[in-house]
Structures are given as C-alpha cells and as structure tokens.
Amino acid sequence: MSTLTPRGPVWVAVRQHRPALWTALLLTVLSVGCVVAARVWVGSAGAMVNCGKECAYGTTASGWFRWAENYIGGAAVLLPLVVVAFTAGPLIARELESGMYRLAWTQSVSPARWLTVRLAGAAAIATAGAVLLAATFRWSRSYSQDDEFLSMARSWSDREVYPALGVTVVGYVLLAVAVGALAAVLLRRTLLAMAAGLAATGGVSLFFAWVRPYLWPVVKAEGGAEVDPFTASPDPWIVREGVVLADGSRMTYEQCWDMGFSKSPCDPGATTAVARFYEYHPESHFWPLQLVETGIVLVLAAACVFAAFKVLGRRHG
C-alpha cells in the first residue's frame, strides 16, 4: 500500500491541485457518459421516424446523439488549450510568482526534480484524458459516419473532427504541457504565462490546420468526366481541383469563381478546358498524415521541454 501512495514532491503536487484533478476527472466521466448514453438511446429509439409518404423527422435521441458527439469531439480538440493554461499558470508560474517553490527546493528537492514531477504528472493526466476522449469519439463515429443525418456529413478531414480521431490530439496535449512549462519558467507571471502559452499552442494548431494537406503526397488524377475521386475513395479530402487548359496550364475552381464562373474555363460550356484535375487524399492517407503531424509536434514538445530545463537551470542551478 505504501508503494502506491505518492511521496515527496509528488504528494505535495497532488495535494496542491486536488480540486483541479477532481474537476478534470468529473468532466471526463460526464463527457464519456453522455456519449455512451446517447449512443445506447439512439440505438434503441432509432434516428428517424417515418410520418407518411416522403415524410420523416429525427427522433429526440438522434438530436442528443449529435450534440454529444459534437461535444466530445470539440472537447478533444480544445483540450490542449485547457492543458497549456493550467500548466503555465496554476501548476508552475503561480509557484514561481508567489515564491512557494523555495520551500520545496530547501527540502532536498532540486529545481530539475521539482519541474520533472510537474511535467510528468501533467503529461500523464493529459495523455490519459486525450486517449479516452479520442477513443470515445472514434467509437461514436464508427456508428454515425455512415449516416449523414447523424454525422451531419462531417468528413474525417474536417478541422473539428480530424485531431480527435487519432493520435494527433495526444501530440498536442504533450506539446501544451511543454509550452506551458517553458512559458512559465520564462515569464514567471501566472496570467502572462497563461496568455503566452495559449497564444503559442493555438498558433501551432492553426498553422498545422493550414499545412496539414501537404504533410503527405496527394493522389493526382486527370481526365474527363470519368475521373472522380469519390470513385476511388468514399470520403476523399480534395485539396485542389479544377480544369486543365489547352496549353497545359491549370486553373482551380477558386480562380474560376474569382473571375466569374460563367466566363471562366470551368464553365461546362467553355471550350478552352480539355480535362479536369484533382489532387486529393483518400481515406487511406489518414494515418500517414496523423503520424507525420504527431511526430513533428512531439519534436517541438521535446525542444520546449529541453529549453524549459535550460532556462530553469540558468536561473536557479
């Protein structure tokens, strides 16, 4: 029993942040419970009710199911922001700002060990939460993705869906812990560290949402009306599409809309286009894209952790 009881700086950290830990556990259990209950309910009540010829309406159960799935997907996507705010503020910067760290450091706890305990604890709890939310979201999607009414036709590539479907969310929560620690030891002010951590983590997330389609080579297709990405993959992520002109140049549909679609080569009646082209990711590219992005994010996290220990060592070594 004694071996399972936290001791030393671990015990102190747990005691200090018990309210936050209990709150996180409660919210996680409620989130998962809502999805499970909604899944069971819609499974027994059905998603649609027929009310006559060409008449149907959604059941109350299907409405709750869609809300629960959207909620847990959004929770997984926003989890890194919660983690970085807590790590940068209450977990590290507040102790540096108030001077509470001196008590621990005068009791045979080195600055490096003090920071290690906080990073390891935050990383373990955040990772467990991210894995649980992502697993629940994948379980929910496995039921709803084939039903456009339940899934609201959301693709696996949607920004509010993609991070929560795989391991990317784990990479981002670990990055959040690392960024929060670095911001805290650099700024040593609770609110300032939280703001900086939120800005950095949010900025990285937005950057990867923009470059994500280019992290893995796209499939290219060119030809006539028979060329259709939806034939090769049931849910392709189309990165670029448009027409090929007689001189071999390409014009995307976005460019056609900018110049006036009816006056552009994209118009079906135009004679200047000789073929259509598509650049897309089939569903089989999901895991390569996830693993590449997660690997890059973990490298950034490792760099932030290294920098945090270096800064702490120079100031308090």
XYZ file of C-alpha atoms in Angstrom:
317
model
C 0.000 0.000 0.000
C 2.780 2.388 0.863
C 4.368 1.900 -2.563
C 1.204 3.226 -4.229
C 0.989 6.320 -2.067
C 2.558 9.451 -3.599
C 5.542 10.726 -1.655
C 7.718 13.814 -1.525
C 7.169 16.393 -4.287
C 4.622 14.136 -5.991
C 2.460 14.069 -2.881
C 2.786 17.848 -2.484
C 1.776 18.474 -6.113
C -1.248 16.174 -5.802
C -2.372 17.816 -2.570
C -1.992 21.319 -4.025
C -4.080 20.613 -7.115
C -6.684 18.151 -5.830
C -9.650 20.382 -6.797
C -8.391 20.649 -10.384
C -7.769 16.897 -10.602
C -11.224 16.031 -9.294
C -12.820 18.549 -11.647
C -10.961 17.106 -14.635
C -11.976 13.569 -13.677
C -15.622 14.573 -13.227
C -15.794 16.389 -16.566
C -14.154 13.486 -18.380
C -16.531 10.929 -16.883
C -19.539 13.112 -17.700
C -18.352 13.645 -21.278
C -17.830 9.955 -21.956
C -21.045 9.068 -20.134
C -23.084 11.462 -22.279
C -21.827 9.872 -25.497
C -22.362 6.313 -24.268
C -25.879 7.095 -23.037
C -26.789 8.897 -26.271
C -25.408 6.005 -28.352
C -27.483 3.466 -26.424
C -30.577 5.668 -26.651
C -30.390 6.284 -30.392
C -29.656 2.592 -30.921
C -32.967 1.643 -29.301
C -35.094 4.599 -30.416
C -33.703 4.945 -33.941
C -32.503 8.071 -35.735
C -35.562 8.784 -37.901
C -39.323 8.327 -37.615
C -41.493 7.918 -40.705
C -44.599 10.086 -40.708
C -46.065 9.135 -44.072
C -45.122 9.187 -47.722
C -41.814 11.041 -48.213
C -42.091 12.311 -44.654
C -39.626 11.665 -41.851
C -38.269 13.510 -38.857
C -35.428 12.984 -36.449
C -36.015 11.479 -33.047
C -35.114 13.214 -29.806
C -32.472 10.536 -29.295
C -30.730 11.402 -32.567
C -30.630 15.079 -31.600
C -28.989 14.256 -28.276
C -26.578 11.892 -30.022
C -25.420 14.570 -32.463
C -24.981 17.044 -29.613
C -22.995 14.550 -27.521
C -20.726 13.599 -30.420
C -20.078 17.229 -31.336
C -19.390 17.991 -27.687
C -16.815 15.276 -27.128
C -15.120 15.970 -30.467
C -14.869 19.651 -29.559
C -13.603 18.766 -26.080
C -10.787 16.706 -27.559
C -9.809 19.493 -29.962
C -9.852 22.169 -27.222
C -8.159 20.005 -24.572
C -4.612 21.236 -25.417
C -5.678 24.820 -24.681
C -7.006 23.810 -21.265
C -3.820 21.854 -20.551
C -1.469 24.676 -21.514
C -3.423 27.202 -19.450
C -3.286 25.006 -16.345
C 0.363 24.011 -16.807
C 1.599 27.525 -17.473
C -0.480 29.145 -14.758
C -1.548 27.295 -11.593
C 0.904 24.404 -11.933
C 4.230 26.238 -12.420
C 4.089 30.019 -12.868
C 1.957 30.636 -9.798
C 4.523 28.915 -7.570
C 7.378 30.831 -9.157
C 5.492 34.097 -8.828
C 4.496 33.558 -5.190
C 7.815 32.090 -4.076
C 6.295 28.794 -2.900
C 8.955 26.896 -4.845
C 11.595 27.913 -2.297
C 10.023 25.663 0.349
C 10.387 22.599 -1.865
C 13.897 23.474 -3.001
C 15.138 23.835 0.574
C 13.978 20.280 1.397
C 16.405 18.312 -0.775
C 14.324 18.757 -3.916
C 16.372 20.143 -6.793
C 14.823 22.591 -9.281
C 15.142 19.973 -12.035
C 13.288 17.339 -9.987
C 10.639 19.863 -8.992
C 9.938 20.651 -12.637
C 10.152 16.994 -13.684
C 7.448 15.977 -11.217
C 5.090 18.651 -12.504
C 5.760 17.904 -16.160
C 5.429 14.141 -15.721
C 2.192 14.437 -13.749
C 0.609 16.893 -16.165
C 1.705 14.831 -19.182
C 0.352 11.564 -17.741
C -3.043 13.000 -16.799
C -3.428 14.978 -20.034
C -2.460 11.970 -22.153
C -4.916 9.718 -20.345
C -7.708 12.240 -20.880
C -6.830 12.716 -24.549
C -6.732 8.965 -25.221
C -10.081 8.439 -23.500
C -11.784 11.287 -25.388
C -10.310 10.216 -28.741
C -11.279 6.568 -28.197
C -14.831 7.578 -27.299
C -15.071 9.862 -30.326
C -13.820 7.107 -32.668
C -16.312 4.667 -31.162
C -19.119 7.165 -31.712
C -18.015 7.951 -35.277
C -17.860 4.257 -36.159
C -21.636 4.244 -35.659
C -22.560 7.629 -37.128
C -20.200 8.167 -40.070
C -22.285 6.084 -42.490
C -25.428 8.047 -41.629
C -25.351 11.618 -42.950
C -28.220 12.569 -40.655
C -26.302 11.527 -37.539
C -22.840 12.625 -38.638
C -24.132 15.822 -40.301
C -21.951 14.819 -43.270
C -18.774 15.770 -41.413
C -15.706 14.362 -43.145
C -12.694 12.835 -41.401
C -10.679 15.790 -42.720
C -12.813 18.474 -41.036
C -10.798 20.595 -38.617
C -13.145 19.868 -35.734
C -13.038 16.111 -36.422
C -9.534 15.214 -37.634
C -7.471 15.863 -34.452
C -9.876 13.891 -32.267
C -9.935 10.787 -34.476
C -6.354 9.659 -33.960
C -3.094 10.219 -32.104
C -2.691 13.863 -33.076
C -4.613 15.011 -30.007
C -2.064 13.206 -27.795
C 0.776 15.032 -29.514
C -0.926 18.359 -28.967
C -1.611 17.832 -25.254
C 2.053 16.900 -24.732
C 3.064 20.000 -26.673
C 0.705 22.015 -24.452
C 2.439 20.714 -21.310
C 5.856 21.564 -22.738
C 4.849 25.013 -23.989
C 3.155 25.787 -20.679
C 6.296 24.864 -18.743
C 8.526 26.967 -20.985
C 6.225 29.984 -20.797
C 6.055 29.662 -17.005
C 9.809 29.496 -16.360
C 10.475 32.281 -18.846
C 7.812 34.757 -17.703
C 7.256 33.724 -14.055
C 3.901 35.530 -14.018
C 0.707 33.483 -13.889
C -1.564 35.438 -16.228
C 1.232 36.380 -18.604
C 2.430 32.778 -18.866
C -1.106 31.526 -19.458
C -1.684 34.074 -22.218
C 1.628 33.292 -23.901
C 1.034 29.544 -23.669
C -2.446 29.838 -25.125
C -1.214 32.015 -27.980
C 1.681 29.670 -28.818
C -0.343 26.451 -28.637
C -3.246 27.946 -30.570
C -0.850 29.321 -33.164
C 0.782 25.926 -33.716
C -2.642 24.271 -34.042
C -3.792 26.812 -36.618
C -0.530 26.511 -38.554
C -0.849 22.743 -38.860
C -4.513 23.017 -39.784
C -3.299 25.108 -42.734
C -0.317 22.956 -43.818
C -1.880 19.566 -42.949
C -2.878 18.684 -46.546
C 0.766 18.994 -47.620
C 2.310 16.716 -44.983
C 1.824 13.685 -47.230
C 1.896 13.424 -51.045
C -1.534 13.797 -52.624
C -3.055 11.498 -55.207
C -3.302 13.224 -58.587
C -5.972 12.409 -61.156
C -6.587 14.000 -64.545
C -9.043 13.248 -67.304
C -12.622 13.588 -68.437
C -15.934 13.068 -66.718
C -14.922 9.541 -65.729
C -12.295 10.906 -63.317
C -13.909 11.186 -59.893
C -12.097 10.966 -56.514
C -15.294 9.676 -54.906
C -14.999 6.551 -57.049
C -11.558 5.746 -55.674
C -12.394 6.687 -52.086
C -15.805 7.067 -50.401
C -14.718 10.169 -48.491
C -11.742 11.853 -50.181
C -10.118 15.031 -48.907
C -9.916 17.176 -52.026
C -7.010 19.604 -51.738
C -7.154 21.157 -55.216
C -9.470 20.697 -58.171
C -10.081 22.483 -61.420
C -9.567 22.265 -65.165
C -6.611 21.727 -67.473
C -6.372 24.217 -70.332
C -5.253 23.532 -73.880
C -1.777 24.938 -73.217
C -1.274 22.553 -70.283
C -1.790 25.141 -67.540
C -4.238 24.560 -64.725
C -6.949 26.715 -63.205
C -8.611 25.856 -59.914
C -12.314 26.318 -59.288
C -11.485 29.047 -56.779
C -9.733 31.000 -59.529
C -12.713 30.449 -61.794
C -15.109 31.838 -59.196
C -12.872 34.873 -58.694
C -13.038 35.763 -62.385
C -16.728 34.889 -62.752
C -17.593 31.217 -63.162
C -19.771 31.644 -66.255
C -16.935 33.473 -68.023
C -14.214 31.080 -66.922
C -12.825 27.866 -68.432
C -14.529 25.935 -65.600
C -17.981 26.567 -67.063
C -19.322 23.339 -68.633
C -19.970 25.178 -71.880
C -16.424 26.531 -72.179
C -14.223 25.167 -74.958
C -10.841 26.171 -73.539
C -10.711 23.356 -70.947
C -9.567 19.945 -72.194
C -9.717 17.961 -68.934
C -10.380 18.107 -65.219
C -7.830 17.529 -62.491
C -7.985 16.558 -58.830
C -5.412 16.470 -56.060
C -6.777 14.651 -53.030
C -6.128 12.438 -50.036
C -8.088 9.175 -49.919
C -9.162 7.839 -46.542
C -6.123 5.541 -46.571
C -3.937 8.640 -46.045
C -5.474 9.326 -42.642
C -2.860 7.510 -40.565
C 0.194 8.678 -42.554
C -0.994 12.271 -42.155
C -1.689 11.732 -38.458
C 1.687 10.144 -37.751
C 3.698 12.770 -39.639
C 1.939 15.645 -37.889
C 2.175 13.981 -34.482
C 5.884 13.304 -34.973
C 6.601 16.950 -35.797
C 4.539 18.151 -32.842
C 6.374 15.784 -30.474
C 9.723 17.098 -31.691
C 8.522 20.635 -30.915
C 7.380 19.445 -27.485
C 10.774 17.880 -26.757
C 12.508 21.102 -27.784
C 10.289 23.131 -25.441
C 10.967 20.758 -22.541
C 14.720 20.982 -23.155
C 14.525 24.775 -23.273
C 12.448 24.899 -20.069
C 15.051 22.900 -18.125
C 17.852 25.023 -19.565
C 16.164 28.254 -18.513
C 15.392 26.883 -15.052
C 18.973 25.661 -14.649
C 20.487 29.009 -15.613
C 18.274 30.938 -13.228
C 18.277 28.547 -10.309
C 21.019 25.994 -10.981
